[in-house]
Amino acid sequence: MDGLYFWIFAVIAVLASLGVVGQRNPMYSVLLLIVSFGALSGLYVLLNAPFVAAIQIIIYAGAIMVLFLFVVMLLNVPTEDPVKGYHVKLLGGAGPRHFGAVLAVALVAELVWAMSHLRLTAMPESAGTTSSVYQIGLKLFRDYAFAFEATSVLILLAMVGAVILARKEN
Amino acid sequence: MMAFLLENKNFIAQLLLIGFVFQVLQISAAVLVYFERKIAAWAQQRYGPHLVGPSGSLQPIADIVKLMFKEELRPRGADTFLFYLAPILSAAAAFGAFAVVPFGTSTTLFGLLDKPLALEVTDVNVAMLVIFAITSMGVYGVVLAGWSSNSKYSMLGALRSSAQMISYELSYGMSLAAVVMLAGSLSLRSIVDAQAGYWFHVIPKWYVFIQPIGFFIFMTAGVAETNRAPFDFPEAEQELVAGYHTEYSSMSFALFFMAEYINMFTVSAVATDLFLGGWHGPFLPSWLGWAWFLLKVSFLLFFYIWMRWTLPRYRYDQLMEFGWKWLLPMAVINLLATAGIVLGMGW
């Protein structure tokens, strides 16, 4: 039964992700990304990690994608046309396309290497059944405290930078 | 068939309970519309609905029938798929969020069932986060409705809605986190059970007494989340006609309308579970706990409606300022203070 659910969520996640890059309308791209996040969250539930699943929806599908949507809508406002024939020409030229192809090959090579070196170990049974929140908290604030704090400083820096960029010159 | 029914009594009861909750939510929307109009009339010294049924109590049913027979309109240039998806998303999120809200102790239906049946659709150990996640999906209904309508009023409503939601979600989450720290659990049922009993035999151990600021933040952010006055900017009828649902008619409009009232009901139910001790209360035996629950929820709902007809709408920049400069710092300080007390006193 779990296997069936895995395939359902996996297929949805992959198809939605392909749709994100595969079609032209930025609005639908954002929505398909949300669908993909939802499917990933389903996979987390199958891995006995309900906390991660809920956080995935709240942070990514909820907060971050609302911001994305906000930006896409704001960019669309001045024309007020329905988005028919709206083209994003980010990867239009030949240069970026070739660069993208190189990156894609690198990614595939990396994935193949990672998959072939993967040692499959059984998950500890206690991971999700007791209280994964408690365990995640312990890991995050004891074992990985430094990495956690370093990340928060990094995000704070980005925030300060954004505020400086957005400030009006007087 | 009969044998199957007898063997799986709990399964059948669970299915019935799900159907029951679904129906109650739908009916609660109709009842709320009626009371909203009656209380509005009372606040403005007029009669309100009084023609259909005894003191107008059948008015919501007349409204629903009217809406069902109305023509379904769609503006030219609207994005068909998203235009019809948006109200469905709104309503689905509203119904879905209630799935993890417990509303009473378990019951065996007077010995009819072998195992006691807990009065909630499903028990998840991260229930609080699930509610938070599903309600945050509800905003997509509003945003997509506004965008796909291809109309300036709808668009402005949608933009306001997403900005408002980003501003208030943070304080909302932090007020929840303080309660989670006190109870030491993310399950709503354990949080409610942590509030059983009394201090000095008189004051019930409800979290509203140790978390008054948290309760205030939760209710304020809850009003903003459900787009109710004085934070009803996505609709703001004096400025935006009807905001994000300007272009909707017939049952699509009804879905939005229903979603708004069900969201009010859910926020009140969650507030009751988190801060007002859920189904715990004096005088009634524990199997009648749901009566207390219903009473507390009704009180909060009345407060909601009362506020709408008492407070004028804020200006948009005031709303943003209040959210970021007052509510959020308040929530952070409340969270830190709670954390300090929990750590220091080993609650």
XYZ file of C-alpha atoms in Angstrom:
517
model
C 0.000 0.000 0.000
C 2.843 2.368 0.902
C 4.487 1.489 -2.392
C 1.364 2.559 -4.286
C 1.240 5.870 -2.417
C 4.930 6.392 -3.113
C 4.376 6.001 -6.847
C 1.358 8.307 -6.850
C 3.223 11.088 -5.035
C 6.455 10.528 -6.955
C 4.749 10.693 -10.351
C 2.836 13.839 -9.377
C 6.014 15.484 -8.060
C 8.025 14.732 -11.207
C 5.270 15.683 -13.665
C 4.523 18.912 -11.800
C 8.199 19.848 -11.695
C 8.499 19.212 -15.438
C 5.446 21.393 -15.912
C 7.065 24.219 -13.922
C 9.831 24.596 -16.506
C 7.943 23.166 -19.455
C 5.158 25.671 -19.955
C 5.164 29.385 -20.572
C 2.621 30.927 -18.222
C 4.478 32.018 -15.040
C 1.264 31.831 -13.013
C 0.811 28.146 -13.830
C 4.499 27.562 -13.102
C 4.034 28.844 -9.572
C 0.930 26.705 -9.102
C 2.620 23.589 -10.440
C 5.511 24.209 -8.064
C 2.995 24.265 -5.208
C 1.561 20.942 -6.454
C 5.084 19.539 -6.535
C 5.720 20.694 -2.957
C 2.457 19.097 -1.894
C 3.486 15.772 -3.430
C 6.892 15.984 -1.703
C 5.095 16.597 1.557
C 3.120 13.405 0.929
C 6.407 11.543 0.496
C 7.613 12.908 3.851
C 4.485 11.555 5.500
C 5.277 8.133 4.012
C 8.759 8.431 5.557
C 7.166 8.819 9.003
C 8.096 12.481 9.230
C 4.784 14.327 9.652
C 6.554 17.336 11.150
C 8.726 17.852 8.075
C 5.679 17.327 5.858
C 3.680 20.017 7.655
C 6.621 22.423 7.683
C 7.147 21.822 3.960
C 3.582 22.953 3.293
C 3.636 25.882 5.723
C 6.995 27.365 4.681
C 7.367 26.462 1.017
C 3.859 25.958 -0.311
C 2.408 28.531 2.067
C 4.716 31.449 2.769
C 7.344 31.396 0.027
C 5.043 30.588 -2.867
C 2.614 33.323 -1.794
C 5.529 35.733 -2.186
C 6.316 34.279 -5.626
C 2.700 34.608 -6.643
C 2.648 38.150 -5.337
C 5.633 39.077 -7.515
C 4.246 37.344 -10.603
C 0.935 39.126 -10.176
C 2.604 42.492 -9.608
C 4.669 42.106 -12.780
C 1.502 41.330 -14.678
C -0.454 44.275 -13.369
C 0.578 47.088 -15.770
C -0.603 45.269 -18.898
C -3.774 43.812 -17.356
C -4.034 41.468 -20.330
C -4.773 37.835 -19.817
C -1.387 36.198 -20.025
C -1.938 34.757 -23.512
C 1.321 34.816 -25.452
C 3.330 35.999 -22.485
C 6.925 34.870 -23.001
C 9.701 34.621 -20.484
C 12.863 35.042 -22.518
C 15.302 34.313 -19.751
C 16.877 31.377 -21.526
C 16.216 32.665 -24.989
C 19.723 33.170 -26.377
C 22.085 30.442 -27.487
C 24.674 31.224 -24.776
C 22.484 30.549 -21.721
C 21.065 27.447 -23.377
C 24.489 25.898 -23.841
C 25.452 26.827 -20.321
C 22.266 25.191 -19.073
C 23.062 22.014 -20.980
C 26.493 21.825 -19.319
C 24.892 22.302 -15.900
C 22.305 19.609 -16.645
C 25.021 17.098 -17.634
C 26.911 17.935 -14.439
C 23.757 17.378 -12.386
C 23.064 13.999 -14.017
C 26.665 12.897 -13.432
C 26.433 13.971 -9.823
C 23.145 12.119 -9.334
C 24.480 8.922 -10.899
C 27.548 9.081 -8.660
C 25.453 9.707 -5.566
C 23.001 6.925 -6.378
C 25.734 4.376 -7.052
C 27.497 5.193 -3.790
C 24.319 5.169 -1.753
C 24.278 2.592 0.991
C 20.713 1.721 1.844
C 20.296 1.482 5.582
C 17.046 0.761 7.337
C 15.453 3.773 8.957
C 15.435 3.755 12.748
C 11.965 2.692 13.777
C 11.601 5.343 16.452
C 12.054 8.214 13.995
C 8.447 9.155 13.484
C 6.382 7.090 15.819
C 7.318 8.845 19.053
C 7.771 12.540 18.524
C 9.820 13.606 15.551
C 9.500 17.247 16.623
C 11.387 16.534 19.826
C 14.131 14.659 18.001
C 14.474 17.248 15.275
C 14.753 19.920 17.949
C 17.506 18.051 19.760
C 19.454 17.451 16.547
C 19.048 21.022 15.377
C 19.974 22.814 18.573
C 22.626 20.410 19.903
C 24.367 18.458 17.166
C 23.994 20.991 14.392
C 23.784 24.164 16.472
C 26.676 25.845 14.677
C 25.358 25.171 11.163
C 21.919 26.304 12.278
C 23.186 29.593 13.692
C 25.447 30.175 10.680
C 22.443 29.751 8.371
C 20.392 32.231 10.370
C 23.202 34.801 10.157
C 23.323 34.238 6.394
C 19.575 34.829 6.081
C 19.830 37.908 8.305
C 22.538 39.268 5.991
C 20.305 38.748 2.965
C 17.524 40.574 4.793
C 19.747 43.529 5.677
C 20.877 43.662 2.062
C 17.280 43.701 0.824
C 16.383 46.521 3.221
C 19.365 48.598 2.050
C 18.458 48.027 -1.609
C 14.829 48.947 -1.014
C 15.593 52.075 1.031
C 14.826 55.368 -0.674
C 17.758 57.700 -1.223
C 17.298 60.992 0.574
C -24.064 -7.205 5.162
C -25.499 -7.105 8.662
C -22.564 -9.081 10.033
C -20.142 -6.718 8.372
C -21.896 -3.732 9.938
C -21.806 -5.310 13.383
C -18.137 -6.249 13.141
C -16.975 -2.860 11.935
C -19.118 -0.703 14.151
C -16.278 1.682 14.921
C -15.395 2.078 11.264
C -19.008 2.888 10.394
C -19.241 5.271 13.336
C -16.078 7.034 12.157
C -17.531 7.440 8.661
C -20.759 8.790 10.123
C -18.779 11.191 12.272
C -16.964 12.536 9.197
C -20.277 13.062 7.422
C -21.685 14.668 10.558
C -18.790 17.157 10.846
C -19.114 17.999 7.160
C -22.827 18.691 7.537
C -22.393 20.675 10.741
C -19.833 22.913 9.067
C -22.173 23.567 6.164
C -25.112 24.267 8.426
C -22.979 26.436 10.695
C -22.278 28.668 7.702
C -26.011 29.124 7.102
C -26.726 29.731 10.780
C -23.867 32.210 11.015
C -25.151 34.194 8.047
C -28.527 34.453 9.763
C -27.034 35.566 13.074
C -24.679 37.960 11.354
C -27.630 39.706 9.710
C -29.698 39.654 12.902
C -26.879 41.057 15.028
C -26.099 43.662 12.376
C -29.744 44.688 12.420
C -29.713 44.808 16.211
C -26.566 46.972 16.177
C -28.145 49.348 13.670
C -31.636 49.369 15.209
C -33.547 47.714 12.405
C -35.365 44.381 12.019
C -33.053 42.374 9.791
C -34.495 39.349 7.963
C -37.995 38.729 9.328
C -40.233 37.596 6.473
C -39.151 34.020 5.632
C -40.017 31.634 8.439
C -40.332 32.501 12.135
C -38.353 35.753 12.697
C -36.704 35.225 9.338
C -34.866 32.071 10.400
C -35.404 30.366 7.027
C -33.789 33.273 5.174
C -30.417 31.471 4.646
C -32.213 28.549 2.969
C -34.067 30.958 0.687
C -30.734 32.580 -0.147
C -29.117 29.260 -1.002
C -32.009 28.281 -3.269
C -31.788 31.662 -4.967
C -28.028 31.269 -5.499
C -28.456 27.796 -6.980
C -30.814 29.083 -9.663
C -28.695 32.080 -10.589
C -26.752 32.202 -13.825
C -23.078 31.346 -13.667
C -21.226 34.307 -15.179
C -17.628 34.423 -16.300
C -15.876 37.583 -17.533
C -14.409 37.486 -21.018
C -10.635 37.112 -20.788
C -10.826 35.243 -17.510
C -8.594 32.221 -17.136
C -11.302 29.530 -17.242
C -9.508 26.776 -15.374
C -8.252 28.927 -12.505
C -11.494 30.881 -12.373
C -13.412 27.725 -11.508
C -10.624 26.189 -9.433
C -10.338 29.147 -7.034
C -13.664 28.804 -5.148
C -13.154 25.049 -4.898
C -9.711 25.592 -3.345
C -11.149 28.075 -0.872
C -13.941 25.784 0.231
C -11.728 22.679 0.343
C -9.183 24.408 2.576
C -11.959 25.635 4.859
C -13.459 22.160 5.255
C -10.072 20.420 5.440
C -8.726 22.472 8.303
C -11.486 21.302 10.622
C -10.508 17.654 10.094
C -7.984 17.680 12.936
C -9.954 19.823 15.413
C -11.208 17.775 18.379
C -14.505 18.905 19.880
C -15.209 16.561 22.763
C -14.068 13.585 24.810
C -14.489 10.106 23.403
C -17.863 8.434 23.463
C -19.195 4.913 23.057
C -22.627 6.242 22.061
C -24.208 4.786 25.250
C -22.454 1.454 24.965
C -23.287 0.926 21.303
C -19.621 0.794 20.263
C -16.980 -1.612 21.535
C -14.182 0.938 21.578
C -14.694 4.590 22.524
C -14.829 6.927 19.534
C -12.898 10.170 19.851
C -14.947 13.206 18.856
C -12.796 14.440 15.995
C -12.352 13.391 12.404
C -8.751 12.279 12.810
C -6.042 12.538 15.437
C -2.680 13.683 14.079
C 0.244 14.214 16.422
C 1.169 17.441 14.631
C -2.448 18.627 14.444
C -1.599 22.242 15.111
C 0.813 22.392 12.182
C -1.687 20.644 9.931
C -4.316 23.299 10.679
C -1.749 25.983 10.078
C -0.686 24.378 6.778
C -4.219 23.903 5.438
C -5.425 27.373 6.367
C -2.364 28.856 4.677
C -3.488 27.068 1.499
C -6.806 28.896 1.670
C -5.181 32.130 0.559
C -4.554 30.630 -2.883
C -8.285 30.468 -3.449
C -8.511 34.209 -2.857
C -5.381 35.097 -4.825
C -6.255 32.935 -7.816
C -9.816 34.211 -7.864
C -8.530 37.759 -7.989
C -5.971 37.081 -10.679
C -8.025 34.849 -12.947
C -11.029 37.220 -12.989
C -9.059 39.653 -15.147
C -10.586 42.646 -13.379
C -8.865 45.448 -11.505
C -10.983 45.234 -8.363
C -10.458 41.501 -8.046
C -6.745 41.923 -8.702
C -6.363 44.541 -5.982
C -8.270 42.332 -3.567
C -5.967 39.408 -4.332
C -2.813 41.483 -3.910
C -4.042 42.811 -0.604
C -4.938 39.342 0.533
C -1.479 37.913 -0.112
C 0.267 40.890 1.505
C -2.029 40.684 4.512
C -1.551 36.987 4.880
C 2.254 37.251 4.832
C 2.120 39.984 7.483
C -0.154 38.163 9.876
C 0.892 34.548 9.450
C 4.115 35.137 11.430
C 2.439 36.539 14.530
C -0.220 33.841 14.221
C 2.401 31.094 14.241
C 4.285 32.595 17.160
C 1.210 32.861 19.351
C 0.608 29.159 18.626
C 4.224 28.306 19.481
C 3.864 29.809 22.971
C 0.907 27.521 23.684
C 2.781 24.516 22.288
C 5.628 25.242 24.701
C 3.291 25.369 27.685
C 1.528 22.140 26.767
C 4.629 20.387 25.454
C 2.705 18.887 22.564
C 1.487 19.706 19.080
C -1.598 17.540 19.384
C -4.724 19.571 20.035
C -6.199 16.829 22.191
C -3.205 16.863 24.573
C -3.277 20.660 24.656
C -6.927 20.625 25.675
C -6.300 17.934 28.283
C -3.436 19.975 29.724
C -6.026 22.642 30.547
C -8.214 20.438 32.747
C -8.609 21.290 36.426
C -8.601 24.474 38.485
C -6.251 26.809 40.295
C -7.395 27.444 43.907
C -10.558 25.459 43.008
C -12.054 28.484 41.205
C -10.052 29.658 38.210
C -10.061 27.083 35.423
C -6.571 26.231 34.130
C -7.241 27.713 30.710
C -4.317 29.077 28.783
C -6.112 32.358 28.216
C -5.239 33.241 31.826
C -1.502 32.604 31.430
C -1.348 33.662 27.777
C -3.631 36.718 27.538
C -1.292 38.408 25.047
C -1.043 35.193 23.046
C -4.834 34.986 22.933
C -5.102 38.583 21.777
C -2.511 38.010 19.035
C -4.176 34.785 17.941
C -7.614 36.355 17.657
C -6.315 39.476 15.888
C -4.323 37.460 13.386
C -7.277 35.081 13.072
C -9.559 37.956 12.078
C -6.978 39.078 9.524
C -6.635 35.517 8.208
C -10.360 35.116 7.716
C -10.613 38.540 6.043
C -13.167 39.852 8.500
C -13.764 43.449 9.536
C -11.871 45.492 10.662
C -9.292 43.703 8.469
C -11.519 42.861 5.498
C -9.294 44.505 2.907
C -9.488 41.816 0.238
C -13.230 42.578 0.044
C -13.546 46.203 1.226
C -16.876 46.850 -0.475
C -16.583 50.651 -0.395
C -13.315 50.628 -2.328
C -13.186 47.413 -4.327
C -16.861 46.578 -5.028
C -16.452 43.107 -3.509
C -12.715 42.568 -3.862
C -11.546 39.184 -5.018
C -15.030 37.756 -5.619
C -16.425 40.716 -7.558
C -16.799 38.691 -10.756
C -18.278 35.580 -9.169
C -21.932 34.685 -9.201
C -24.216 31.807 -8.346
C -22.697 28.804 -6.555
C -19.071 29.861 -7.127
C -19.827 32.944 -5.082
C -21.668 30.797 -2.553
C -18.539 28.663 -2.106
C -16.450 31.724 -1.236
C -19.134 32.951 1.109
C -19.386 29.579 2.796
C -15.595 29.270 3.055
C -15.402 32.594 4.886
C -17.936 31.538 7.507
C -16.457 28.074 7.928
C -13.043 29.663 8.417
C -14.521 31.842 11.148
C -15.934 28.731 12.764
C -12.586 26.924 12.525
C -10.583 29.816 13.979
C -13.045 30.042 16.871
C -12.901 26.282 17.427
C -9.098 26.276 17.413
C -9.021 29.268 19.785
C -11.403 27.381 22.085
C -9.151 24.327 22.051
C -5.954 26.301 22.555
C -6.928 29.011 24.985
C -10.373 28.369 26.444
C -9.956 24.809 27.665
C -11.876 23.131 24.834
C -14.631 20.926 26.215
C -13.597 21.330 29.878
C -15.996 23.296 32.040
C -17.871 23.136 35.313
C -21.381 21.745 36.049
C -21.724 19.417 33.053
C -20.685 15.736 33.069
C -17.703 15.009 30.822
C -19.748 13.282 28.097
C -21.604 16.559 27.605
C -18.293 18.381 27.094
C -19.181 19.186 23.493
C -21.914 21.481 24.855
C -19.267 23.575 26.577
C -17.229 23.521 23.396
C -20.171 24.739 21.346
C -20.966 27.436 23.908
C -17.421 28.812 23.856
C -17.275 28.731 20.065
C -20.608 30.578 19.862
C -19.295 33.202 22.245
C -16.206 33.793 20.081
C -18.339 33.889 16.932
C -20.634 36.453 18.488
C -17.551 38.479 19.349
C -16.426 38.240 15.715
C -19.729 39.574 14.402
C -20.044 42.185 17.141
C -16.587 43.508 16.245
C -17.506 43.810 12.572
C -20.362 46.172 13.361
C -18.456 48.110 16.000
C -15.017 48.854 14.581
C -14.476 50.762 11.322
C -12.072 49.341 8.751
C -8.426 50.318 9.120
C -6.546 52.035 6.356
C -4.334 49.681 4.403
C -1.005 51.137 5.580
C -2.310 51.091 9.158
C -2.993 47.390 8.812
C 0.553 46.724 7.599
C 2.052 48.929 10.276
C 0.008 47.278 12.992
C 0.979 43.810 11.772
C 4.711 44.377 11.442
C 5.467 47.050 14.038
C 3.141 46.075 16.874
C 1.777 42.571 16.571
C 4.997 40.858 15.488
C 7.277 42.366 18.217
C 4.562 41.636 20.747
C 4.407 38.022 19.581
C 8.206 37.662 19.718
C 8.400 39.080 23.249
C 5.505 36.890 24.352
C 7.228 33.835 22.892
C 10.583 34.632 24.529
C 8.970 35.375 27.892
C 7.009 32.131 27.752
C 10.144 30.204 26.812
C 12.008 31.808 29.733
C 9.268 30.932 32.200
C 8.909 27.376 30.910
C 12.677 26.840 31.153
C 13.136 28.636 34.454
C 10.229 27.101 36.319
C 10.282 23.763 34.578
C 6.555 24.038 33.854
